[in-house]
PDB file of C-alpha atoms in Angstrom:
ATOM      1  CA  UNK X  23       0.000   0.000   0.000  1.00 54.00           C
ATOM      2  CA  UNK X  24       0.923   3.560  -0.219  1.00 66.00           C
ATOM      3  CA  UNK X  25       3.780   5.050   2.053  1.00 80.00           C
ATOM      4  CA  UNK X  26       2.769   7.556   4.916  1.00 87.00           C
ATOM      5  CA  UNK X  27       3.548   8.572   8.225  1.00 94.00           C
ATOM      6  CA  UNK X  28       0.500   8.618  10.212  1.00 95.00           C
ATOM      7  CA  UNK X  29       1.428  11.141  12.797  1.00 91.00           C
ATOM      8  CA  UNK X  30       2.642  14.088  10.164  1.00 90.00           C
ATOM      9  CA  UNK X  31      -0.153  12.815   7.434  1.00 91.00           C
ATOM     10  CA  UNK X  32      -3.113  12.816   8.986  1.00 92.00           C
ATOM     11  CA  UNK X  33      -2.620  15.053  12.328  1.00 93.00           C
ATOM     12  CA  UNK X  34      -1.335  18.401  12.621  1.00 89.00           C
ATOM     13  CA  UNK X  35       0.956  18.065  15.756  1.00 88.00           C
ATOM     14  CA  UNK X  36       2.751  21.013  17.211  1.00 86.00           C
ATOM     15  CA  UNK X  37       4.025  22.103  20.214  1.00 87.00           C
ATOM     16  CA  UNK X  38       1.741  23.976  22.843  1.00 83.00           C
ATOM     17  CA  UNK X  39       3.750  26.359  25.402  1.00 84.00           C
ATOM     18  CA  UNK X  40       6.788  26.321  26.255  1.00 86.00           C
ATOM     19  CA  UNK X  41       7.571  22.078  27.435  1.00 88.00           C
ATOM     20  CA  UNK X  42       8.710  20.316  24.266  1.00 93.00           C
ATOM     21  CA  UNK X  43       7.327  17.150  22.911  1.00 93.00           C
ATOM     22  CA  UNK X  44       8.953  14.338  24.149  1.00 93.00           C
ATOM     23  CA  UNK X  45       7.090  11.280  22.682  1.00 94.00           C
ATOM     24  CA  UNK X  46       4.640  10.308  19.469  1.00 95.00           C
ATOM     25  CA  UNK X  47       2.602   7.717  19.802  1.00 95.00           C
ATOM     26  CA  UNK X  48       0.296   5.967  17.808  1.00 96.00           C
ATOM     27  CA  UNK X  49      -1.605   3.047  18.192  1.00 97.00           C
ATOM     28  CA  UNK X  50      -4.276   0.822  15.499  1.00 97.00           C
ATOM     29  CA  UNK X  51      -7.342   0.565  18.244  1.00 96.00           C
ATOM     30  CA  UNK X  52      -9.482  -1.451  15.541  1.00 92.00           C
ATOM     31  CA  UNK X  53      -6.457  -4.476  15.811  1.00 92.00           C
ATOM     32  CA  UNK X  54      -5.600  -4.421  19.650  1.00 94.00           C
ATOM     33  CA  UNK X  55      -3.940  -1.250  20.098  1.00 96.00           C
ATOM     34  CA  UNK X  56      -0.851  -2.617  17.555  1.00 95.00           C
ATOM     35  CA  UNK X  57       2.044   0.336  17.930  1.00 96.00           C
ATOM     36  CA  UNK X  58       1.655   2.058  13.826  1.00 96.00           C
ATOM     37  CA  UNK X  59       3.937   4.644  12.731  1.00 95.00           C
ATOM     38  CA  UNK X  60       3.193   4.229   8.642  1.00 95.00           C
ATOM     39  CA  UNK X  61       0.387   3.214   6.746  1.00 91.00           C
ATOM     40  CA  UNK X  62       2.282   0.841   4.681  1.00 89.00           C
ATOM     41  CA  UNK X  63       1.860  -1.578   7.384  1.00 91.00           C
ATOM     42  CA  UNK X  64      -1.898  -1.416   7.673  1.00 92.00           C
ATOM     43  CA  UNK X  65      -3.778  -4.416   5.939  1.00 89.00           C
ATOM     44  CA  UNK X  66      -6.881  -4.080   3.930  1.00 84.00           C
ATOM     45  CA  UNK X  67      -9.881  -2.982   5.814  1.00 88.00           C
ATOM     46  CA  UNK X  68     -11.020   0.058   7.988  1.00 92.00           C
ATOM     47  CA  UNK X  69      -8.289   1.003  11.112  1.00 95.00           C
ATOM     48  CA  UNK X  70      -9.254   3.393  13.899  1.00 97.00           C
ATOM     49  CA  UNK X  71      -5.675   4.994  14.546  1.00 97.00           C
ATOM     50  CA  UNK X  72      -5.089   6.764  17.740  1.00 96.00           C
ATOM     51  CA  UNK X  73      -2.133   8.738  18.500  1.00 96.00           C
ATOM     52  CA  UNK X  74      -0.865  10.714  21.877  1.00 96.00           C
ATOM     53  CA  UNK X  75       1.294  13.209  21.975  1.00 95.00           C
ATOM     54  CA  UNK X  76       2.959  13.570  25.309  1.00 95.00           C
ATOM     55  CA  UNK X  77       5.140  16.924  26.874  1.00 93.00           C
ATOM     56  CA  UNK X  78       8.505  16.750  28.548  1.00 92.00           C
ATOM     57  CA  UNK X  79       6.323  17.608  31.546  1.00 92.00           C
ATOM     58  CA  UNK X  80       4.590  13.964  31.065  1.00 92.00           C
ATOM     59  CA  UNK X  81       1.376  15.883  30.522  1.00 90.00           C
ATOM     60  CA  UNK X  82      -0.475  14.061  27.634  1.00 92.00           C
ATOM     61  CA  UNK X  83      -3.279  14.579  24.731  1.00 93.00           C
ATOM     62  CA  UNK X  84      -4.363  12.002  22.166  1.00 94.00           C
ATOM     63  CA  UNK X  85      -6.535  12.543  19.013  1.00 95.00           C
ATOM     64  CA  UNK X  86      -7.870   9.494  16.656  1.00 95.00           C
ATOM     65  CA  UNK X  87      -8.963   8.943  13.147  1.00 96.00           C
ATOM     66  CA  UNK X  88     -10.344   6.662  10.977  1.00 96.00           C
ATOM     67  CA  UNK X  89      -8.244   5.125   7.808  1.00 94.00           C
ATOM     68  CA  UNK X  90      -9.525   3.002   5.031  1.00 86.00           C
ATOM     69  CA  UNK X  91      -7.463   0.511   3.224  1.00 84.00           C
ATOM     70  CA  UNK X  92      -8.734  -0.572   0.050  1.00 74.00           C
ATOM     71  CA  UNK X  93      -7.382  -3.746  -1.728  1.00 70.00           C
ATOM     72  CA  UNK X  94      -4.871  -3.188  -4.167  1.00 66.00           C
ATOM     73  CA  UNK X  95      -5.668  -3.944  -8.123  1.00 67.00           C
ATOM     74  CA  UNK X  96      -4.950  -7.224  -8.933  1.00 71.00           C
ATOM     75  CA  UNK X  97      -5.277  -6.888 -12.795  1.00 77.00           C
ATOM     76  CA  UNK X  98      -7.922  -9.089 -14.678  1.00 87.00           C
ATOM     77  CA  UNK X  99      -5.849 -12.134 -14.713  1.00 87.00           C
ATOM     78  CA  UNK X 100      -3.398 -13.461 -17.234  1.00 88.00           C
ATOM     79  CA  UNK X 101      -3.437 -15.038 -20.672  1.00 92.00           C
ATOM     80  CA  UNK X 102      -5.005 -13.967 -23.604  1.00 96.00           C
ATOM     81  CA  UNK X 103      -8.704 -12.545 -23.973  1.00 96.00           C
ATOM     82  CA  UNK X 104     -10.496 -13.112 -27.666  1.00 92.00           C
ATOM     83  CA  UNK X 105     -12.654 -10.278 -28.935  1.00 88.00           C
ATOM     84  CA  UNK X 106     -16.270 -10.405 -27.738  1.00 85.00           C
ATOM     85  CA  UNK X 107     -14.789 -12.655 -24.523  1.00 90.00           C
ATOM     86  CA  UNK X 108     -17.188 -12.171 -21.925  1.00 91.00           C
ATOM     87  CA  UNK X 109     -15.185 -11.532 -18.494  1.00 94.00           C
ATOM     88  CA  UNK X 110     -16.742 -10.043 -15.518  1.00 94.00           C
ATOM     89  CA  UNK X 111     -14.327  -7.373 -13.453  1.00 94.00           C
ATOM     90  CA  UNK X 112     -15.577  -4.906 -10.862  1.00 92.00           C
ATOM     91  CA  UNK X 113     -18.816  -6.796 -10.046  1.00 91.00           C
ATOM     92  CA  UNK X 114     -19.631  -6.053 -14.330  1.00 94.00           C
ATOM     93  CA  UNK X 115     -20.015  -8.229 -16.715  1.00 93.00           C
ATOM     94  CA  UNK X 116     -17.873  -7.101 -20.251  1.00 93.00           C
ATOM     95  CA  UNK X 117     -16.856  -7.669 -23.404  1.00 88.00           C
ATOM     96  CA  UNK X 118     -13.312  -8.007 -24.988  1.00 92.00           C
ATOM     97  CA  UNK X 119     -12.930  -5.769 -27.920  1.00 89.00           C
ATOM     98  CA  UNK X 120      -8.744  -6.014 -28.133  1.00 92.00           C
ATOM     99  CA  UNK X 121      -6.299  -7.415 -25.921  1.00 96.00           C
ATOM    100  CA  UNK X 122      -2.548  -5.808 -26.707  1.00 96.00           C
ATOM    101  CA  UNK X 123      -0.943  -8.585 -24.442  1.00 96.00           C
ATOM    102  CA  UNK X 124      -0.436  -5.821 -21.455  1.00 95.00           C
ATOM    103  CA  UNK X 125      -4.207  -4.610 -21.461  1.00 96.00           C
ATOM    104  CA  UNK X 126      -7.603  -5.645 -22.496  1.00 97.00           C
ATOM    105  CA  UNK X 127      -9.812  -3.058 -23.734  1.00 96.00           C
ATOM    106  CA  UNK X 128     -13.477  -3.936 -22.201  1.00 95.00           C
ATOM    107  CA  UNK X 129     -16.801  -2.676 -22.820  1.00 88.00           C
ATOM    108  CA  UNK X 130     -19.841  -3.600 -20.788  1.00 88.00           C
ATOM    109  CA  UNK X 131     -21.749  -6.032 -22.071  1.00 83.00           C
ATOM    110  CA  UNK X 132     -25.334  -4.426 -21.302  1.00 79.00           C
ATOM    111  CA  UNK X 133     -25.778  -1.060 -21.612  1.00 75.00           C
ATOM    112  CA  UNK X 134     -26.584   1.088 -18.589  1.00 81.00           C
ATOM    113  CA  UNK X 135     -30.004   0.909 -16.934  1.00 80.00           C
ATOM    114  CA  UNK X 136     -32.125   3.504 -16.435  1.00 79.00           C
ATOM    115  CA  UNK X 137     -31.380   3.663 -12.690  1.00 86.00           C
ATOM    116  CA  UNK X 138     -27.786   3.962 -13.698  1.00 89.00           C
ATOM    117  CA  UNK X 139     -28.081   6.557 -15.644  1.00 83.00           C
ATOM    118  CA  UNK X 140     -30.807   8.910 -13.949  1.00 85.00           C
ATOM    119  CA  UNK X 141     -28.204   8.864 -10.622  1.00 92.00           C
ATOM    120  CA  UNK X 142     -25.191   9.956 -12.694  1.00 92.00           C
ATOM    121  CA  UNK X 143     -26.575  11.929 -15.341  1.00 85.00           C
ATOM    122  CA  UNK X 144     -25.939  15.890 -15.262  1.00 82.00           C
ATOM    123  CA  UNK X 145     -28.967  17.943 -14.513  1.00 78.00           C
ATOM    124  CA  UNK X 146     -31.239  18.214 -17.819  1.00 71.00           C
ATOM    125  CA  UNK X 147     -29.478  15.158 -19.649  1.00 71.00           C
ATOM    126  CA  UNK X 148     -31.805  12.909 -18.869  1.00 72.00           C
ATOM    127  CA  UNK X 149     -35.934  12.638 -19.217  1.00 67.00           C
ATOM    128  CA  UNK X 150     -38.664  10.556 -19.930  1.00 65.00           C
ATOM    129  CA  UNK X 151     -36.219   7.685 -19.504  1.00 63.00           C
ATOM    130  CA  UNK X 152     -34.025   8.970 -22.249  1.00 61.00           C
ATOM    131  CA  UNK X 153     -30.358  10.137 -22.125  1.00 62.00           C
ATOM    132  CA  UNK X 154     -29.622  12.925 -24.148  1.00 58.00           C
ATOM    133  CA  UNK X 155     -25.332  13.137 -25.640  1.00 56.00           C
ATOM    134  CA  UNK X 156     -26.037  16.935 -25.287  1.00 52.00           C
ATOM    135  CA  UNK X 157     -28.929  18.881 -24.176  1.00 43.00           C
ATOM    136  CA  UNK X 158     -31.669  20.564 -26.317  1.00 43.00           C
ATOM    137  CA  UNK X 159     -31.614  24.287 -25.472  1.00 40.00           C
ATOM    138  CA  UNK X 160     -34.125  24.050 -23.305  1.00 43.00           C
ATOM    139  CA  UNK X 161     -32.773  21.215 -21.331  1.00 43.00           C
ATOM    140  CA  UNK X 162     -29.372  22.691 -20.827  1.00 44.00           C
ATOM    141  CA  UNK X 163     -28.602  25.908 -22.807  1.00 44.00           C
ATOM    142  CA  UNK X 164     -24.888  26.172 -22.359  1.00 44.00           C
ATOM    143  CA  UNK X 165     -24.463  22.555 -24.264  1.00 41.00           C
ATOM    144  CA  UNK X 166     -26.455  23.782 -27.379  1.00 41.00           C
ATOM    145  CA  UNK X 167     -23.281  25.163 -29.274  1.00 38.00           C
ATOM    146  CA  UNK X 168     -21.981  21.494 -29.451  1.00 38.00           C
ATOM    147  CA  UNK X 169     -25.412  19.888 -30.333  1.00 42.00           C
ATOM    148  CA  UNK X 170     -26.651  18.409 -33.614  1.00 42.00           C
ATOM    149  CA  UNK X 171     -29.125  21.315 -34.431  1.00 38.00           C
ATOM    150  CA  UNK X 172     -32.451  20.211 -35.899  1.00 40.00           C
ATOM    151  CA  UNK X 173     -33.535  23.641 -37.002  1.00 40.00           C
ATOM    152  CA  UNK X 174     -31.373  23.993 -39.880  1.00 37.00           C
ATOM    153  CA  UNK X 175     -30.707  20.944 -41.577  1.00 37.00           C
ATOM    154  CA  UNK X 176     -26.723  22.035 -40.315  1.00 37.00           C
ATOM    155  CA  UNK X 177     -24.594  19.963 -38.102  1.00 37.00           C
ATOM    156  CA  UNK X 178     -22.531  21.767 -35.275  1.00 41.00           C
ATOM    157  CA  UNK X 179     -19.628  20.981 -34.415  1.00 39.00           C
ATOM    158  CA  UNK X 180     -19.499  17.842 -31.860  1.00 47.00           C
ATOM    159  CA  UNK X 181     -17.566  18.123 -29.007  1.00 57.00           C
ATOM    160  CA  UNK X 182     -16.958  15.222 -26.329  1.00 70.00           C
ATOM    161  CA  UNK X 183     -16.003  17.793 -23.356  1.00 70.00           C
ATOM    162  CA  UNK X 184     -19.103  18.870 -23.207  1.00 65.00           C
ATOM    163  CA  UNK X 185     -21.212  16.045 -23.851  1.00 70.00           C
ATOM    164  CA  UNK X 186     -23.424  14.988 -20.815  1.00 75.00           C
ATOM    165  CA  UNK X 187     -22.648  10.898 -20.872  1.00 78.00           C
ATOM    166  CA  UNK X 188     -19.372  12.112 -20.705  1.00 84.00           C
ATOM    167  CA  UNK X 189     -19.594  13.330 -16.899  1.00 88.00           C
ATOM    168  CA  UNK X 190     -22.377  10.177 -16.902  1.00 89.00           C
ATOM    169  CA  UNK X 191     -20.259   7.798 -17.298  1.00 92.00           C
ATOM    170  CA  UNK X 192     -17.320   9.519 -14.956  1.00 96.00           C
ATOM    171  CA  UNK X 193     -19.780   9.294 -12.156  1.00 96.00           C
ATOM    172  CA  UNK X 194     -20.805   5.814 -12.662  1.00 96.00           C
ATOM    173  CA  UNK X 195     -17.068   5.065 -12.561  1.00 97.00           C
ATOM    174  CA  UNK X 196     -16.230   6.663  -9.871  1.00 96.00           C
ATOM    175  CA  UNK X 197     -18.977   4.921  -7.926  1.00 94.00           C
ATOM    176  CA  UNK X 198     -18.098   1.151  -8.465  1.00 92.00           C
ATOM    177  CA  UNK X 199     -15.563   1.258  -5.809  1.00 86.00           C
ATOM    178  CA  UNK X 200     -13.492  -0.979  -7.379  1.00 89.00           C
ATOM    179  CA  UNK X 201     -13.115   0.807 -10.196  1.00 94.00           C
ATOM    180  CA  UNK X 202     -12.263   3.721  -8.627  1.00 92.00           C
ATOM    181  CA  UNK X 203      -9.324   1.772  -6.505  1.00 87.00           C
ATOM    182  CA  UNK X 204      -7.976   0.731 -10.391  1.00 92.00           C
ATOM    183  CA  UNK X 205      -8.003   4.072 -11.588  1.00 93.00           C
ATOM    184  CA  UNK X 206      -6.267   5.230  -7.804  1.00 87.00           C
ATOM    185  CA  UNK X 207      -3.783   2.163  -8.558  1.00 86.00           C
ATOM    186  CA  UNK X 208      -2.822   2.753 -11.815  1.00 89.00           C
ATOM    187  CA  UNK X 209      -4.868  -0.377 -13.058  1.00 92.00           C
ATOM    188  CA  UNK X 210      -6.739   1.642 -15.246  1.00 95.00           C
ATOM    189  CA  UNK X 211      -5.263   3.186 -18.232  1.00 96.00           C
ATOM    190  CA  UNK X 212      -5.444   6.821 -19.344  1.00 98.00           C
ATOM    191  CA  UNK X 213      -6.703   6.106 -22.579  1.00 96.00           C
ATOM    192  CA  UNK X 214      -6.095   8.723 -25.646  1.00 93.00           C
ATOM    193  CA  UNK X 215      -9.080   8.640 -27.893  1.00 84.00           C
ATOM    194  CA  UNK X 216     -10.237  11.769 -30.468  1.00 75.00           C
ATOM    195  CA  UNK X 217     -14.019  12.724 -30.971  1.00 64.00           C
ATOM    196  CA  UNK X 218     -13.553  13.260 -34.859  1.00 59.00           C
ATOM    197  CA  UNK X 219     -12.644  17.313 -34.033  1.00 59.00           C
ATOM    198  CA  UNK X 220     -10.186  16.940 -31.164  1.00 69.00           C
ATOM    199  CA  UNK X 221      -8.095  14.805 -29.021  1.00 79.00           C
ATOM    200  CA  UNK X 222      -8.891  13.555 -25.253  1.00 86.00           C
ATOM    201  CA  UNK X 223      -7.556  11.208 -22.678  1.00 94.00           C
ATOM    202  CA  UNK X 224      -9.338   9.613 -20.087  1.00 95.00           C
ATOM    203  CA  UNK X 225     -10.803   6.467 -17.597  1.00 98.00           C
ATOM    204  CA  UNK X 226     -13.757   6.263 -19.740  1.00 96.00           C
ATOM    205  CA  UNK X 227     -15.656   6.659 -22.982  1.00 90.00           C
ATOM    206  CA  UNK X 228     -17.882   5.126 -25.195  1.00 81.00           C
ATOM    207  CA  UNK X 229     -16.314   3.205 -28.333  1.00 76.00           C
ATOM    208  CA  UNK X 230     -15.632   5.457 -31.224  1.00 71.00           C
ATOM    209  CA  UNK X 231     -16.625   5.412 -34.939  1.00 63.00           C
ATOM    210  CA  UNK X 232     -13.540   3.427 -35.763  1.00 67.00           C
ATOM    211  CA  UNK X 233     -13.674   0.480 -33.402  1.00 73.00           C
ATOM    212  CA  UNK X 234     -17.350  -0.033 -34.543  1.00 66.00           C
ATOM    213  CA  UNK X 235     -15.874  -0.462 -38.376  1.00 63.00           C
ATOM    214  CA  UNK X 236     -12.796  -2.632 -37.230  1.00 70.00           C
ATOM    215  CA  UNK X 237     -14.925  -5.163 -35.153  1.00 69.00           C
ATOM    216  CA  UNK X 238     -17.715  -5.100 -38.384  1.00 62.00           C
ATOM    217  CA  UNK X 239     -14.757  -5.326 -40.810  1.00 69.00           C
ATOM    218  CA  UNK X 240     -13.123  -8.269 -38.624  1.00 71.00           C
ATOM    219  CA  UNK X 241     -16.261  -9.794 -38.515  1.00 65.00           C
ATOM    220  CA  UNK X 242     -16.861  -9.538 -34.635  1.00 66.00           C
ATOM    221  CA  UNK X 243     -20.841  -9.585 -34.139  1.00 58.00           C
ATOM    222  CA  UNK X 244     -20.954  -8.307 -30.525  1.00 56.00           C
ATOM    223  CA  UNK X 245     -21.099  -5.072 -31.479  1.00 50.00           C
ATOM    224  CA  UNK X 246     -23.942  -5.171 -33.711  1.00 44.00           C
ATOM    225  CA  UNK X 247     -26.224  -7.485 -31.616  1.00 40.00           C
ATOM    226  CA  UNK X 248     -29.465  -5.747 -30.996  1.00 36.00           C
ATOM    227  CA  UNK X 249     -29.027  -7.157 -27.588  1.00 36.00           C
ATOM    228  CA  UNK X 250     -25.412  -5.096 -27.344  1.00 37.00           C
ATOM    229  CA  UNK X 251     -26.193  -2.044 -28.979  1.00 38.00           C
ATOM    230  CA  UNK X 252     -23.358   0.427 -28.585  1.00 41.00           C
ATOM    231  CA  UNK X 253     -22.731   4.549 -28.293  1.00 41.00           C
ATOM    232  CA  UNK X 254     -19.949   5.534 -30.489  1.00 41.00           C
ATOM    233  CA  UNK X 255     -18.597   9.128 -30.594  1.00 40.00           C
ATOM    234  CA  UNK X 256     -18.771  10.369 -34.611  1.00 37.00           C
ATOM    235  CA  UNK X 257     -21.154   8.870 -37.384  1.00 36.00           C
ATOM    236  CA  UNK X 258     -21.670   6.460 -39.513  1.00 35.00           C
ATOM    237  CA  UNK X 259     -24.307   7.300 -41.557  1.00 34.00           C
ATOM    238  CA  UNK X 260     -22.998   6.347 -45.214  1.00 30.00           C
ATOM    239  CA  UNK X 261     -20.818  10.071 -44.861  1.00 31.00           C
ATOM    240  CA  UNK X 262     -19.781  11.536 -41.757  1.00 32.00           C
ATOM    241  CA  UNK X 263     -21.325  14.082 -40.986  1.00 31.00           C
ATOM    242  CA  UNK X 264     -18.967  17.058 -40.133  1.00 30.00           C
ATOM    243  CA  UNK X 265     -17.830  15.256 -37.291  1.00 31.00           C
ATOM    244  CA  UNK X 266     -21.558  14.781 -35.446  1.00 32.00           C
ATOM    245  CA  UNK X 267     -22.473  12.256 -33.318  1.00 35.00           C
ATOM    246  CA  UNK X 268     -24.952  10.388 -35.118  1.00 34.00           C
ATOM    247  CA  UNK X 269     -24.642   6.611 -35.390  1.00 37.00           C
ATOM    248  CA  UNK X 270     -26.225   3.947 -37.374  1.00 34.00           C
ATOM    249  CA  UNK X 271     -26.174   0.104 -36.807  1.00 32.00           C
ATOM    250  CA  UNK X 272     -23.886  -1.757 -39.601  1.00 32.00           C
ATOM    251  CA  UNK X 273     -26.073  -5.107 -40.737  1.00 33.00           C
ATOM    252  CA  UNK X 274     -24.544  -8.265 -41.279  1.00 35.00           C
ATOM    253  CA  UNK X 275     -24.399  -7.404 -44.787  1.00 38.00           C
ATOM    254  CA  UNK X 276     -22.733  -4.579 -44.307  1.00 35.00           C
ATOM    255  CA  UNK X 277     -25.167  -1.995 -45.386  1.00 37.00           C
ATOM    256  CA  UNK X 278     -25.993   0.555 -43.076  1.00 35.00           C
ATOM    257  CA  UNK X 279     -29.475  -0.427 -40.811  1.00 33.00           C
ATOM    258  CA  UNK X 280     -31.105   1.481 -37.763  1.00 31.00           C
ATOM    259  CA  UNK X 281     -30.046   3.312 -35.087  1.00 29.00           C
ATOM    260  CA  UNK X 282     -27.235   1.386 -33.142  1.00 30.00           C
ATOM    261  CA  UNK X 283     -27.343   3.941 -30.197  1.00 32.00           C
ATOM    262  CA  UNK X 284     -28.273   7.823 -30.526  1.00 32.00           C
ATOM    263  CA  UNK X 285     -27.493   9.263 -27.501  1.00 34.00           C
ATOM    264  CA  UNK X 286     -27.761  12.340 -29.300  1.00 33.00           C
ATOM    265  CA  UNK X 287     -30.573  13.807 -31.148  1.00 32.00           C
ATOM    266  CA  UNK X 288     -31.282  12.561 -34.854  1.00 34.00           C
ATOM    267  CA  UNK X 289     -31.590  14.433 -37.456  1.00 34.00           C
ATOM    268  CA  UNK X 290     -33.741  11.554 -39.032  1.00 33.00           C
ATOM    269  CA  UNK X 291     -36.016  10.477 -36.373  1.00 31.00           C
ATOM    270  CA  UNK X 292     -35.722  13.595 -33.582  1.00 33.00           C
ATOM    271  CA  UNK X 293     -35.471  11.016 -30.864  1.00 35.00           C
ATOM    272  CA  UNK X 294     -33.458  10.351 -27.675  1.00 38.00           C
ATOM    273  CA  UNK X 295     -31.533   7.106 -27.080  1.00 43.00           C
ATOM    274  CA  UNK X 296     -30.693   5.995 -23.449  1.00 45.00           C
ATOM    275  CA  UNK X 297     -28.015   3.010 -25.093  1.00 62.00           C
ATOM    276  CA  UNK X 298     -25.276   3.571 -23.463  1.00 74.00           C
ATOM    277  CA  UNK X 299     -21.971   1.543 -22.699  1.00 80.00           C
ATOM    278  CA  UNK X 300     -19.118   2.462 -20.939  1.00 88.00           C
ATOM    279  CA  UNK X 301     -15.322   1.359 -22.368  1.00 91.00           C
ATOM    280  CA  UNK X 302     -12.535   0.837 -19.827  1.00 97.00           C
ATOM    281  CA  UNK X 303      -8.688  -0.206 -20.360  1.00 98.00           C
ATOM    282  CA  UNK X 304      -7.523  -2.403 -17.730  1.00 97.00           C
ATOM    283  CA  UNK X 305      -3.756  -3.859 -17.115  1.00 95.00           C
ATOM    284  CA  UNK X 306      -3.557  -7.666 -16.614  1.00 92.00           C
TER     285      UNK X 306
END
């Protein structure tokens, strides 16, 4: 676990009057008062730390805390994971789109629920069980400059920093505990990714435009399941369209079918799509 002293990291000691401080002591109360002095030595689980601070004088004072050791990531095991493997990590359920021998590249396997995404959601970015990629004006104002607009036959230019499933699907991250203790750990990669206008890093995103084609092209069919519809961030609608967000499923034949997840608005059928699924990078 991480390196600290526990009397300078989490108490702010210092000497009171004129007698100096003669002793530090600190003591794990939650594993029979065990003598601690860094938290490297703590094992996983929650430790009530106590330390006293005595004077030269022998007068005394003592002050505790709670500390929380989380498990360490472990990785996703070794060997070698086949696109469209179905593994389960962080209490979810995924599947493989590449392994590069260090890292697997995982997306979930069902998209968020409705639960999911109504607690993480940004205010306006999601009603009537739908989840908006950016607002409508009237839902959210400030996103409407990076919005497909539906007034003018024009597309605007997309942009993933201020798309709502963007913060969505940083929240639901950050809640899954474990998760959060791979991205604290280093077991979850930065990833570098582009939006079709500009180029981002990050924990989480939703698969882009080009990892739909590669899995079609390599004929993978777990990304055009109707059961495992995915969000992508540019279009595929025949053209792309000036680097907008709206996607369209690939069929088996390779002609371009339905929806395969708006999350945005559509120019074609005005509606909201609440298909959303998170992609993660994860060291073995």
């Amino acid at each position: 676990g991480a390196s600290n002293v526990i009397s300078s990291t989490y108490f702010n000691i210092s000497q009171n009057g004129n007698a100096t401080i003669s002793s530090t002591t600190c003591v794990d109360t939650s594993n029979g008062n065990t003598t601690v002095t860094n938290t490297s030595t703590l094992g996983v689980g929650t430790h009530v730390i106590r330390c006293t601070v005595t004077k030269s004088t022998g007068t005394s004072a003592n002050a505790q805390t709670t500390i929380v050791v989380n498990a360490a990531y472990t990785g996703i095991g070794s060997g070698t994971y086949q696109p469209g493997q179905v593994v389960t990590f962080a209490g979810i359920q995924w599947n493989v789109m590449n392994d590069n021998g260090t890292s697997v590249t995982l997306i979930t396997k069902d998209v968020l629920s409705s639960s999911q995404l109504s607690s993480n959601a940004p205010k306006g970015f999601y009603k009537d069980d739908k989840m908006g990629h950016c607002a409508r004006p009237s839902y959210a104002p400030e996103y409407h400059l990076y919005c497909f607009s539906n007034t003018d036959s024009h597309y605007r230019v997309y942009s993933w920093e201020f798309s709502g499933i963007k913060k969505t699907i940083e929240n639901w991250l950050n809640g899954n505990s474990v998760l959060l203790q791979a991205k604290e750990d280093g077991g979850l990669i930065n990833m570098s990714f582009s939006d079709g206008i500009s180029n981002y890093n990050g924990y989480v995103r939703i698969i882009t435009h080009s990892e739909t084609l590669s899995a079609y092209n390599a004929g993978y069919t777990w990304h055009s399941n109707p059961d495992f519809k995915v969000a992508t961030l540019t279009s595929q609608g025949g053209s792309r369209a000036n680097g907008s967000n709206l996607v369209f499923a690939v069929n088996t034949d390779g002609s371009v079918g339905g929806m395969m997840a708006t999350i945005t608005l559509s120019g074609w059928g005005g509606q909201y799509g609440a298909l959303v699924r998170p992609v993660i990078q994860v060291k073995k």
